[in-house]
Amino acid sequence: LQAGGEQIGWGFQFQTPGFVILLSALVFVLGLSLFGLVTIQLPGMASLGGVGRERGREGARDGLTASFFNGVLATVLATPCTAPFMGTALGFAFTQSAPLIFAIFAATGAGMALPYAVLAARPGWTRFLPKPGEWMERFKQFMGFLLMGTVLWLLWVLGKQLGMEAVIWTSAFLLALAVACWIIGQWLDLRSTRRRRLTAWIAALAITAAGYSVFLHPLLASANNLAQLQPAAEAVGERWQPFSVERVEGLIASGSHVFVDFTAEWCWTCKVNEYTVLADDDVRERFAELDVQLVRADWTNRDAEIAKLLRAFGRSGVPLYVIFPGGRPDHPLVLPEVITTGIVLEKLEEAEALRRESAGRGEANSPRQAEQS
């Protein structure tokens, strides 16, 4: 994608509403399976919500395929944010050649697989793991609630992208999907005839297709227009101003400090920082005392300008926090992905010290010039 000219970064797939809807449906079905409503047989995966099978070599092959798809799902759900440790590494990776990019991501995957590799190399250590028992059924159902919570989060992201109407229509589709899963779960068992199985699957697929045609197809057809309208309505909050390079350059030219928050609605770390640190009374009071201009660069939907600036600061995704000191915008202060009240206040004092030192000096570089450098 990058070689084809796409402006991509870590978590970029969440900028596509269709992907968010697809992932919502997948996680929703997995949650239903953990509740025992349906037993789904996915490629290479043991029965979801049912009892696994042991089939010699074929079972071993299925186990490897299951591990692969479980890893894919875990990675997809873990990619909204780069915090707290991956921001710099991924920013470096996306500026390198294809072989080096693959090498870096292979190393990241090896790190995710390390605990399993250690247990495979030291089978005796499995004695420290909990023993199987009735608790596993309750734990499985508890995990189902966590997946349903994930669905709520994905719907919230979709609402920020396309508005509440999109959430309602997608929820209606998920209801149709639940009915389809219920049909499969109620009609099919180990004694079901081939005809009964075929009838159940046809009915389930028909309900799913009808739900897509009625609820999702019109929504996805207008998704681009809705995505363009939504950020304009929600980007501004209190003292925060929506991002544009021209706006930031104008604020810098006025001699004020400019604090730019690169964020996205699907980034958990971004929202935690926003509702805790950036909303802290001490931080807000200091923003007001220093007349800091607050700009929010919302990357929830695709934005080429934001993607370019992220790369200019060596990052491939959000969160990113940058302070352009008044009078010294050529010396931007980059904050870590996980911020604290102390860190923000310290950087604000550093910016104020730079402004005092540069009093009476000429203009410095703008964000556009920083992007080019």
XYZ file of C-alpha atoms in Angstrom:
373
model
C 0.000 0.000 0.000
C 2.784 2.409 0.877
C 4.645 1.622 -2.347
C 1.417 2.351 -4.225
C 1.359 5.892 -2.859
C -1.082 5.409 0.025
C -0.587 7.564 3.130
C -0.795 4.866 5.773
C 0.180 4.495 9.388
C -0.322 2.236 12.361
C -4.032 1.582 12.828
C -4.924 3.133 9.453
C -7.485 0.374 8.794
C -9.717 1.863 11.514
C -10.111 4.956 9.327
C -12.298 2.892 6.976
C -15.902 2.624 8.270
C -16.439 -0.595 6.325
C -13.570 -2.228 8.197
C -14.961 -1.068 11.549
C -18.364 -2.557 10.666
C -16.805 -5.840 9.508
C -14.727 -6.121 12.672
C -17.804 -5.314 14.783
C -19.708 -8.157 13.136
C -16.823 -10.608 13.585
C -16.304 -9.782 17.266
C -20.085 -9.872 17.835
C -20.353 -13.400 16.417
C -17.358 -14.539 18.471
C -19.063 -13.117 21.567
C -22.282 -15.003 20.787
C -20.272 -18.192 20.391
C -18.684 -17.736 23.821
C -22.169 -17.339 25.321
C -23.068 -20.692 23.747
C -25.710 -19.325 21.379
C -23.994 -20.837 18.363
C -21.088 -23.124 17.570
C -19.178 -21.733 14.612
C -16.538 -23.707 12.723
C -14.059 -21.237 11.229
C -11.151 -22.312 8.972
C -8.611 -24.102 11.101
C -10.281 -23.173 14.396
C -11.792 -25.472 16.949
C -15.478 -25.092 17.585
C -16.167 -21.681 19.056
C -18.227 -22.215 22.151
C -18.095 -25.973 21.678
C -15.741 -28.882 22.187
C -12.575 -29.147 20.102
C -11.593 -32.155 18.019
C -8.429 -34.208 17.858
C -7.751 -35.642 14.421
C -4.094 -36.551 14.247
C -2.185 -34.816 11.501
C -5.257 -33.029 10.218
C -5.936 -31.749 13.715
C -2.345 -30.554 13.973
C -2.703 -28.666 10.704
C -5.926 -27.135 11.990
C -4.102 -26.126 15.165
C -1.446 -24.270 13.209
C -4.053 -22.521 11.075
C -6.047 -21.658 14.187
C -2.964 -20.130 15.766
C -2.424 -18.034 12.645
C -5.989 -16.671 12.556
C -5.995 -16.069 16.319
C -2.797 -14.069 15.868
C -4.345 -12.067 13.031
C -7.382 -11.195 15.166
C -5.222 -10.271 18.176
C -3.049 -8.012 16.017
C -6.002 -6.280 14.358
C -7.610 -5.496 17.715
C -4.289 -4.271 19.144
C -3.394 -1.747 16.430
C -5.400 1.432 17.149
C -2.528 3.044 19.090
C 1.258 3.018 19.021
C 1.606 3.866 22.721
C 3.450 3.340 24.904
C 6.499 1.777 23.244
C 5.989 1.385 19.489
C 5.663 4.948 18.208
C 9.318 5.595 17.383
C 9.996 2.062 16.125
C 7.021 2.090 13.758
C 7.773 5.623 12.618
C 11.235 4.405 11.619
C 9.830 1.258 9.978
C 7.443 3.102 7.661
C 10.315 5.180 6.248
C 12.421 2.156 5.280
C 12.540 -0.222 2.331
C 10.070 -3.094 2.028
C 12.527 -5.816 3.209
C 13.379 -3.850 6.355
C 9.697 -3.132 7.037
C 8.949 -6.861 6.850
C 11.924 -7.613 9.112
C 10.743 -5.139 11.765
C 7.183 -6.453 11.744
C 8.458 -10.045 11.810
C 10.444 -9.172 14.938
C 7.307 -7.596 16.449
C 5.329 -10.755 15.684
C 8.053 -12.903 17.212
C 7.787 -10.807 20.364
C 4.023 -11.387 20.535
C 4.594 -15.136 20.108
C 7.451 -15.327 22.632
C 5.368 -16.522 25.636
C 3.966 -19.409 23.574
C 7.400 -20.265 22.204
C 8.814 -20.380 25.737
C 6.056 -22.772 26.859
C 6.646 -24.938 23.789
C 10.361 -25.099 24.587
C 9.698 -25.731 28.286
C 6.566 -27.929 28.457
C 7.127 -28.524 32.152
C 6.325 -24.888 32.866
C 2.692 -25.521 31.904
C 2.219 -26.877 35.432
C 2.130 -23.266 36.574
C -0.937 -22.628 34.407
C -4.443 -23.016 35.900
C -5.843 -26.540 35.742
C -8.903 -27.201 33.512
C -12.250 -27.340 35.277
C -15.760 -25.923 35.494
C -14.284 -22.455 35.964
C -13.347 -22.485 32.260
C -17.013 -22.330 31.219
C -17.635 -19.302 33.426
C -14.408 -17.714 32.239
C -15.458 -18.308 28.627
C -18.771 -16.538 29.221
C -16.981 -13.682 31.005
C -14.755 -13.263 27.943
C -17.943 -13.039 25.893
C -18.920 -9.925 27.855
C -15.500 -8.425 27.117
C -16.046 -9.040 23.410
C -19.448 -7.367 23.599
C -17.735 -4.417 25.252
C -15.347 -4.344 22.310
C -18.354 -4.221 19.973
C -19.694 -1.198 21.873
C -16.327 0.525 21.493
C -16.267 -0.198 17.746
C -19.805 1.168 17.381
C -18.730 4.286 19.275
C -15.839 4.718 16.826
C -18.270 4.283 13.933
C -20.549 6.920 15.453
C -17.656 9.377 15.578
C -16.913 8.636 11.921
C -20.399 8.587 10.407
C -22.784 9.764 13.120
C -25.388 8.069 15.319
C -27.506 7.008 12.348
C -24.686 4.682 11.293
C -24.635 3.145 14.783
C -28.386 2.474 14.636
C -28.263 0.835 11.200
C -25.214 -1.238 12.107
C -26.893 -2.361 15.336
C -29.917 -3.442 13.286
C -27.612 -5.502 11.072
C -26.016 -7.085 14.148
C -29.507 -8.023 15.357
C -30.163 -9.772 12.033
C -26.789 -11.482 12.391
C -27.748 -12.660 15.889
C -30.971 -14.197 14.521
C -28.934 -15.984 11.835
C -26.557 -17.338 14.487
C -29.504 -18.440 16.635
C -30.948 -20.413 13.706
C -27.629 -22.212 13.203
C -27.267 -22.882 16.929
C -30.836 -24.199 17.348
C -31.194 -26.205 14.159
C -27.802 -27.844 13.926
C -26.245 -30.533 16.093
C -24.222 -33.699 15.560
C -27.386 -35.631 14.595
C -28.670 -33.130 12.030
C -29.307 -34.504 8.569
C -27.612 -33.016 5.555
C -30.906 -31.522 4.393
C -31.497 -29.889 7.776
C -27.971 -28.451 7.767
C -28.427 -27.051 4.266
C -31.786 -25.511 5.173
C -30.358 -23.876 8.299
C -27.395 -22.376 6.479
C -29.565 -21.102 3.620
C -31.957 -19.461 6.097
C -29.081 -17.914 8.068
C -27.346 -16.600 4.959
C -30.633 -15.216 3.613
C -31.275 -13.287 6.838
C -27.699 -11.979 6.864
C -27.906 -10.926 3.213
C -31.248 -9.215 3.801
C -29.830 -7.374 6.804
C -26.871 -6.210 4.741
C -29.046 -5.053 1.839
C -31.532 -3.183 4.028
C -29.265 -1.733 6.719
C -25.621 -1.699 5.618
C -25.555 -1.255 1.846
C -27.168 2.233 1.869
C -24.928 3.216 4.781
C -21.693 2.132 3.094
C -22.758 3.736 -0.184
C -22.918 7.132 1.530
C -20.029 6.534 3.957
C -17.563 8.828 2.187
C -19.927 11.808 2.252
C -20.852 11.207 5.898
C -17.188 10.866 6.906
C -16.368 14.215 5.309
C -19.174 15.981 7.162
C -18.746 14.418 10.609
C -15.307 15.693 11.720
C -16.272 19.316 11.029
C -19.103 19.026 13.522
C -17.123 17.339 16.294
C -13.522 18.489 15.956
C -13.996 21.664 18.003
C -14.533 21.451 21.725
C -14.216 24.311 24.194
C -10.838 25.969 23.398
C -9.741 23.348 20.891
C -9.547 24.331 17.226
C -9.718 21.955 14.243
C -6.417 21.240 12.535
C -5.112 22.615 9.275
C -1.544 23.505 8.341
C -2.655 27.032 7.452
C -4.363 27.476 10.833
C -1.279 26.291 12.753
C 0.998 28.545 10.686
C -1.283 31.506 11.383
C -1.273 30.827 15.121
C 2.512 30.480 15.104
C 2.839 33.784 13.260
C 0.931 35.457 16.097
C 3.737 34.512 18.496
C 1.619 32.234 20.683
C 2.523 28.781 21.913
C 0.694 26.156 19.855
C -0.152 22.754 21.332
C -1.143 20.204 18.666
C -2.894 17.016 19.771
C -2.707 14.318 17.067
C -5.498 11.956 18.049
C -8.218 9.610 16.776
C -11.483 8.375 18.230
C -10.374 4.744 17.826
C -7.168 5.317 19.825
C -7.682 4.238 23.442
C -4.482 5.836 24.705
C -5.453 9.116 23.031
C -8.813 9.187 24.792
C -7.318 8.301 28.190
C -4.802 11.132 27.825
C -7.545 13.484 26.652
C -9.999 12.811 29.487
C -7.394 12.687 32.252
C -4.231 14.705 31.583
C -5.440 17.277 29.040
C -8.643 17.810 31.029
C -6.731 18.239 34.295
C -7.471 21.554 36.027
C -3.784 22.408 36.505
C -3.010 21.772 32.840
C -6.010 23.766 31.613
C -5.160 26.624 33.956
C -1.574 26.728 32.666
C -2.819 26.626 29.072
C -4.901 29.728 29.827
C -2.120 31.556 31.706
C 0.343 31.114 28.832
C -2.353 31.750 26.199
C -1.563 28.421 24.544
C -3.457 27.879 21.293
C -4.900 24.358 21.314
C -5.267 22.504 18.014
C -6.699 19.004 17.665
C -5.554 17.038 14.609
C -8.276 14.383 14.346
C -7.037 11.346 12.388
C -10.218 9.316 12.927
C -10.801 9.499 9.177
C -8.083 9.693 6.562
C -6.226 12.991 6.319
C -3.136 13.291 4.114
C -1.849 16.448 5.837
C -1.960 14.822 9.263
C -0.269 11.680 7.926
C 2.561 13.775 6.446
C 3.137 15.638 9.698
C 3.157 12.408 11.687
C 5.919 11.163 9.421
C 7.753 14.466 9.696
C 7.971 13.853 13.437
C 9.077 10.240 12.959
C 5.764 8.631 13.915
C 3.506 6.239 12.064
C 0.397 6.718 14.161
C -1.284 8.430 17.070
C -1.046 9.630 19.778
C 1.428 12.439 19.162
C 1.682 15.692 21.108
C 3.758 18.618 19.844
C 4.285 22.092 21.308
C 5.478 24.845 18.958
C 6.992 27.444 21.333
C 6.024 31.045 20.666
C 8.838 32.751 18.779
C 10.697 29.454 18.355
C 8.489 27.159 16.250
C 11.692 25.825 14.663
C 12.295 24.067 17.995
C 9.131 21.928 18.431
C 8.831 19.993 21.675
C 7.606 16.414 21.184
C 5.926 14.771 24.170
C 5.828 10.996 24.774
C 2.788 8.937 23.752
C 1.762 8.346 27.371
C 1.700 11.730 29.069
C 1.224 12.871 32.639
C 0.265 16.203 34.133
C 3.868 16.721 35.204
C 5.222 16.049 31.715
C 2.828 18.522 30.075
C 3.516 21.252 32.634
C 7.275 20.700 32.317
C 7.147 21.011 28.521
C 5.015 24.151 28.787
C 7.625 25.728 31.062
C 10.329 24.737 28.575
C 8.346 26.363 25.760
C 7.902 29.535 27.807
C 11.645 29.661 28.518
C 12.364 29.376 24.787
C 9.932 32.212 24.056
C 11.655 34.471 26.555
C 15.081 33.664 25.102
C 13.940 34.413 21.573
C 12.133 37.670 22.380
C 12.762 40.135 19.572
C 14.115 37.525 17.124
C 12.814 36.957 13.571
C 10.448 34.317 12.312
C 11.341 30.640 12.416
C 10.237 27.560 10.591
C 6.587 26.628 10.243
C 5.072 23.148 10.433
C 5.091 22.989 6.624
C 8.826 23.678 6.641
C 9.328 21.115 9.398
C 7.493 18.610 7.217
C 9.879 19.295 4.339
C 12.985 19.012 6.551
